[in-house]
Tab-separated table of C-alpha atoms in Angstrom:
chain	number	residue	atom	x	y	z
A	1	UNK	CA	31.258	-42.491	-133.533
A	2	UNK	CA	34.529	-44.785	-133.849
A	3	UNK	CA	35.258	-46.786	-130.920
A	4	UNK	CA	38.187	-49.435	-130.212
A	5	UNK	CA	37.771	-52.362	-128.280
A	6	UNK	CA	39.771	-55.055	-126.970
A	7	UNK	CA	38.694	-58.195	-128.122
A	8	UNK	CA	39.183	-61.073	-125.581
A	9	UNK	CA	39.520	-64.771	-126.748
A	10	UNK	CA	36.528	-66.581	-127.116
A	11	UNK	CA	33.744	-63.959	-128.103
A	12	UNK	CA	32.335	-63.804	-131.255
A	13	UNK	CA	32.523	-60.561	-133.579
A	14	UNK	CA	29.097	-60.155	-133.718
A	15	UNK	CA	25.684	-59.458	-131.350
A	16	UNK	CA	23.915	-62.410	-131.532
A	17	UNK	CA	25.431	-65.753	-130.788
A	18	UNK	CA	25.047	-69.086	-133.370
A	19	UNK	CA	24.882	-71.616	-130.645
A	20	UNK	CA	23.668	-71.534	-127.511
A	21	UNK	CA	26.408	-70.649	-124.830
A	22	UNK	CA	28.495	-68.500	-126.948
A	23	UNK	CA	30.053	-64.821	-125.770
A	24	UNK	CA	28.862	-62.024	-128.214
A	25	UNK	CA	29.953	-58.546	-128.401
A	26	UNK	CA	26.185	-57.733	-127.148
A	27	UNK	CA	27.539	-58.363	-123.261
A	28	UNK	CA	29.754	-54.920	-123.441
A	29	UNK	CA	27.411	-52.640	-123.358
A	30	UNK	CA	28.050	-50.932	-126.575
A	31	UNK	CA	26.142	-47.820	-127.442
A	32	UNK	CA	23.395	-48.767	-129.907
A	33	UNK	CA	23.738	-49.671	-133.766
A	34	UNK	CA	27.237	-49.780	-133.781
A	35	UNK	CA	28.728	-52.688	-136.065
A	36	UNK	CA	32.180	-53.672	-135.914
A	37	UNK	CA	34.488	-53.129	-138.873
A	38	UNK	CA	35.966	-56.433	-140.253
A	39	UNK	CA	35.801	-59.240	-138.011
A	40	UNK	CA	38.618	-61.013	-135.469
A	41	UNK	CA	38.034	-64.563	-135.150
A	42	UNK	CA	36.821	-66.385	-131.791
A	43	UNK	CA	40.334	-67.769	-131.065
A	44	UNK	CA	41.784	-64.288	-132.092
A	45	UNK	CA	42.169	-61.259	-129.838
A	46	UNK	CA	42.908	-57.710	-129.963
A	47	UNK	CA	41.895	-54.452	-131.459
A	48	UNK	CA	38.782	-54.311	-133.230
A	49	UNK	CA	36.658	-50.950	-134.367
A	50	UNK	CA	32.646	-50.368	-134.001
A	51	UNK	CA	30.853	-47.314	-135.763
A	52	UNK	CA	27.385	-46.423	-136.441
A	53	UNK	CA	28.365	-44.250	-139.515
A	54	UNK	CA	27.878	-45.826	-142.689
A	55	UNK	CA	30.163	-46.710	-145.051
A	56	UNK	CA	33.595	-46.250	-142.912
A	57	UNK	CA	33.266	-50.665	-143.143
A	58	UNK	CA	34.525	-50.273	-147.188
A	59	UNK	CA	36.504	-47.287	-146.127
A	60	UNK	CA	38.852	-49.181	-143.690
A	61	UNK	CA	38.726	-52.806	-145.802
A	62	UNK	CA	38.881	-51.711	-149.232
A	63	UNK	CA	42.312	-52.828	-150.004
A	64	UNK	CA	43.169	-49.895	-152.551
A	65	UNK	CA	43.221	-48.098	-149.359
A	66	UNK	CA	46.132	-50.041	-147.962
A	67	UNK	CA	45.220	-49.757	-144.516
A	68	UNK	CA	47.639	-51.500	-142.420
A	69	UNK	CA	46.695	-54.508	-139.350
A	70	UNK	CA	49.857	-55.496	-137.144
A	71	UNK	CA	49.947	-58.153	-135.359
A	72	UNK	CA	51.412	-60.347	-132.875
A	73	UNK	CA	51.406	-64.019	-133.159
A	74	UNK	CA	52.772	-66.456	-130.506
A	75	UNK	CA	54.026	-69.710	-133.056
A	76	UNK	CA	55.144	-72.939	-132.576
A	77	UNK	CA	59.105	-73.347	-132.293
A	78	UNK	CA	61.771	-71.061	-132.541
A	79	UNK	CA	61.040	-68.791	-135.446
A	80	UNK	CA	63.743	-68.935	-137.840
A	81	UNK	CA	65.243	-66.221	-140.142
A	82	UNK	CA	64.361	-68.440	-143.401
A	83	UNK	CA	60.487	-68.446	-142.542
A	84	UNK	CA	60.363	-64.443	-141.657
A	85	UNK	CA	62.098	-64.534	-145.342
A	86	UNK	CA	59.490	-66.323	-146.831
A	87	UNK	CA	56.900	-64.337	-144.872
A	88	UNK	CA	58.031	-61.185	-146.074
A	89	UNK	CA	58.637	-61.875	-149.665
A	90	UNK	CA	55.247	-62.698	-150.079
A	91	UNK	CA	53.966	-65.601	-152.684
A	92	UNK	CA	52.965	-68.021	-150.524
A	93	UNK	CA	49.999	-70.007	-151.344
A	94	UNK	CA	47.006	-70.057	-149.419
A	95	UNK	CA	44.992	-72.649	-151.583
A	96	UNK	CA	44.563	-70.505	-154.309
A	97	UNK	CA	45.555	-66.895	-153.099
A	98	UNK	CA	49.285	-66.081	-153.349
A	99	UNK	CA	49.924	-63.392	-150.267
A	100	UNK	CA	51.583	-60.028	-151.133
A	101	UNK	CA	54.861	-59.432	-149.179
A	102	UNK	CA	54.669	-57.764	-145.870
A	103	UNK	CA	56.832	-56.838	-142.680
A	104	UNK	CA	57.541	-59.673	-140.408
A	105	UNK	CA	60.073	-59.641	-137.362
A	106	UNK	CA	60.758	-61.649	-134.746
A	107	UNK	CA	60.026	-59.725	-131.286
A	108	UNK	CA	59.367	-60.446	-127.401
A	109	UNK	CA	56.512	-58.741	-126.038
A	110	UNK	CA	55.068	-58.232	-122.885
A	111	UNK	CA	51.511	-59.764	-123.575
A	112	UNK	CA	49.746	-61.005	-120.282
A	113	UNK	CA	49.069	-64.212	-120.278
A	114	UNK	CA	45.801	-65.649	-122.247
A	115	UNK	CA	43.325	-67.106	-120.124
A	116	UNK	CA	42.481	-70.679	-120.991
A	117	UNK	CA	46.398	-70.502	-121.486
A	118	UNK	CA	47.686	-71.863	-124.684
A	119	UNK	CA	48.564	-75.239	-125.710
A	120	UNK	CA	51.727	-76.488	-124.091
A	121	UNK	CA	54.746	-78.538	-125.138
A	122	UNK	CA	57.440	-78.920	-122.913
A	123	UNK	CA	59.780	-79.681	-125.074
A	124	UNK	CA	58.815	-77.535	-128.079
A	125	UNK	CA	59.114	-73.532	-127.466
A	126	UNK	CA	57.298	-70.786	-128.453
A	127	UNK	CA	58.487	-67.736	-129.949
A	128	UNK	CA	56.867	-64.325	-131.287
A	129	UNK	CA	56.619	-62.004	-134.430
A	130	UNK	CA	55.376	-59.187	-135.759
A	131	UNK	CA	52.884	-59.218	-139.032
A	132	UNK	CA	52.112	-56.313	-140.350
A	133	UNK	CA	49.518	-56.798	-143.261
A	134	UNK	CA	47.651	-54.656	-146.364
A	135	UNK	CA	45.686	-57.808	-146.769
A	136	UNK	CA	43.119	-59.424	-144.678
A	137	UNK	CA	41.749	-63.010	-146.038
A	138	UNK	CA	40.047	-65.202	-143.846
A	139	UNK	CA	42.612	-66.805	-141.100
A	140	UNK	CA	45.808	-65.450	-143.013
A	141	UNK	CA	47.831	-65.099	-140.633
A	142	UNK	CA	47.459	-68.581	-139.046
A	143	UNK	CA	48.099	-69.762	-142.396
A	144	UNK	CA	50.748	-67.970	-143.429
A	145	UNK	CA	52.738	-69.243	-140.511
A	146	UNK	CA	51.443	-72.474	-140.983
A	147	UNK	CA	52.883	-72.720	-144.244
A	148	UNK	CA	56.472	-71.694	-143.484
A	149	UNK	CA	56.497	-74.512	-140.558
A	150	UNK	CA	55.248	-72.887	-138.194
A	151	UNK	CA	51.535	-73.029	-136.268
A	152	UNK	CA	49.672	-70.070	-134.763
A	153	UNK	CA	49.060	-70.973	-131.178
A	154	UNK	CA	47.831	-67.199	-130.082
A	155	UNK	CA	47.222	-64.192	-132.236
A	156	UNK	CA	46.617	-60.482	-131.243
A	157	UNK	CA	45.814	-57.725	-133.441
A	158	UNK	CA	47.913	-54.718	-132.194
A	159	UNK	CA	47.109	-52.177	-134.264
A	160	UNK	CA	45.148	-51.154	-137.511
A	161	UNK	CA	46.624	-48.209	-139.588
A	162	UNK	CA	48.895	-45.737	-137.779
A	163	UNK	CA	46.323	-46.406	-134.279
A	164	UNK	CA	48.030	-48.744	-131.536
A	165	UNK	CA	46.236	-50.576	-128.820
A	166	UNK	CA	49.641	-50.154	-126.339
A	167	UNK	CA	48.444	-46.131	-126.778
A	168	UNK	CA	44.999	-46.566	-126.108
A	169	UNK	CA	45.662	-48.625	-122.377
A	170	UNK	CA	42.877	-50.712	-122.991
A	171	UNK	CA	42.590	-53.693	-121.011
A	172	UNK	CA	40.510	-57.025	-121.984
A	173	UNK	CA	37.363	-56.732	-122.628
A	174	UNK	CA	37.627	-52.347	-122.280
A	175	UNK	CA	36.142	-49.828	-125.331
A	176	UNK	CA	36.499	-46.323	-125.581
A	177	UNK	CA	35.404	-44.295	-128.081
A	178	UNK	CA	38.218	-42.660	-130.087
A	179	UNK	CA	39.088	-38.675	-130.499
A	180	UNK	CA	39.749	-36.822	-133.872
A	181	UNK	CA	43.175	-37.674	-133.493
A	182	UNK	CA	43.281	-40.845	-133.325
A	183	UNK	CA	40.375	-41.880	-135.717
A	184	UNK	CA	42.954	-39.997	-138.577
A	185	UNK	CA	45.693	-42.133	-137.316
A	186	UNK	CA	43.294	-45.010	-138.360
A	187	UNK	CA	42.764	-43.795	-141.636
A	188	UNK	CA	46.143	-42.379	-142.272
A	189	UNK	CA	46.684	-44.764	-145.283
A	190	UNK	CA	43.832	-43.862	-147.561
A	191	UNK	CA	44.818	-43.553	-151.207
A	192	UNK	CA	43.201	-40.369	-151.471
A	193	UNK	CA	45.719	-38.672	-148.556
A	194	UNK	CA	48.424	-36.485	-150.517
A	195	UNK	CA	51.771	-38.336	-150.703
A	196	UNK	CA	53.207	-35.494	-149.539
A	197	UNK	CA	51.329	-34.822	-146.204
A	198	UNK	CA	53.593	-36.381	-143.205
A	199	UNK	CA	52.283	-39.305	-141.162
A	200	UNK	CA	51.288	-38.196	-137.987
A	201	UNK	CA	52.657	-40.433	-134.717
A	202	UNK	CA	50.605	-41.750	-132.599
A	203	UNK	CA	48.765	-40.378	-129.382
A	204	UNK	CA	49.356	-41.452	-125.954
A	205	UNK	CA	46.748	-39.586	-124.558
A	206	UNK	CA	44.410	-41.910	-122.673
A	207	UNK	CA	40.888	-41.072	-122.190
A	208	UNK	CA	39.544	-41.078	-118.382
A	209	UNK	CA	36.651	-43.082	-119.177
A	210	UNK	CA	36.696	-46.645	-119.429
A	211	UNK	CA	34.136	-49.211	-119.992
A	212	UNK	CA	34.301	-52.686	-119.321
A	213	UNK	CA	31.940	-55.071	-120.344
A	214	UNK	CA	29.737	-57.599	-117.731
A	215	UNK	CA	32.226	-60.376	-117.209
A	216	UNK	CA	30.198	-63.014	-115.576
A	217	UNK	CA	28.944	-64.230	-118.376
A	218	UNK	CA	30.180	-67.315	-119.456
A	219	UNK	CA	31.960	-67.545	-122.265
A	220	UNK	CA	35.571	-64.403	-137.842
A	221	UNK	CA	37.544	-63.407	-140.305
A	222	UNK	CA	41.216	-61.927	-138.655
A	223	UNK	CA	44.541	-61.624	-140.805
């Protein structure tokens, strides 16, 4: 099985927690031995894929595969047209790795509100844009926009290959497993699909079932 789940803020990709106090994926109620493919940090939120099959984890990260991640990122200041220039052009150095160029556009979305909010600045604004990566080294995003000025203050991953959260109607902390259809819109950019075959769009069906995970409990590597 495949299944999508939105990641809150603040748990851990993984079932069993380092400290004592931390929020795991084990309080969802996930089916058992599924592992999650690639990570999202702590801080990070979003979509983020479980499976019990092997070997769909090298499948989707293998970067000859070229799967894409999008994602939105709430920065520091007014995002200028320079820095989504330097963003997309690709080269920038991330002590030691030099990023390959990638879409980036500045966008307003209607995300809800994170809760603990995010840091605040009266007189500094925020702004959004839109990342869409073939790469995924550890924090990259937050560093790419670190390094053209400006800081990640809240990052969501929004989609992973041709598959969008927005079509899923997930809320926080909700999984569902995913249909035929959409786990090929996942893996719509393997290098072994024929150059010629047409991307398919994406569904908007939305399954009945829902499952959201215990939420009185209290209370790592994204792109």
């Amino acid at each position: 099985m495949l299944i999508a789940f939105h990641k809150p803020w603040g748990i851990l990709t993984q079932f069993t927690p380092e400290q004592e106090g931390q929020r795991t994926l084990a309080e969802f109620g996930f089916p058992e031995r599924v592992y999650p493919l690639g990570r999202l940090d702590r801080d990070s939120e979003g979509l983020l894929l479980l499976s019990d099959e092997a070997g769909l984890n090298s499948r989707l990260l293998d970067p000859e595969n070229g799967h894409a991640r999008t994602y939105h990122a709430q920065v520091e200041g007014a995002i200028s047209g320079n820095a989504l220039d330097r963003l997309r052009r690709g080269g920038l150095d991330l002590r030691g790795h030099r990023t390959k160029p990638c879409q980036a556009i500045a966008i307003q979305p209607d995300h809800p509100d994170r809760d603990p909010p995010i840091r605040y600045r009266a007189a500094i604004p925020t702004s959004w844009i839109s990342l869409e990566l073939t790469e995924g080294k550890n924090r990259q995003v937050r560093r790419m926009t670190a390094a053209v000025g400006f800081p990640t203050l809240r990052l969501i991953r929004v989609g992973i290959g041709e598959l969008q959260m927005e079509s899923l109607g997930l809320e926080s902390g909700e999984w569902r497993e995913l249909s035929t259809a959409q786990r090929a819109l996942v893996f719509s950019g393997d290098a072994d699909r024929s150059p010629s075959a047409p991307r398919k769009s994406a569904s908007k069906r939305r399954s009945r079932s829902r499952h959201r995970g215990n939420r009185n409990l209290d209370r790592r590597r994204d792109s």
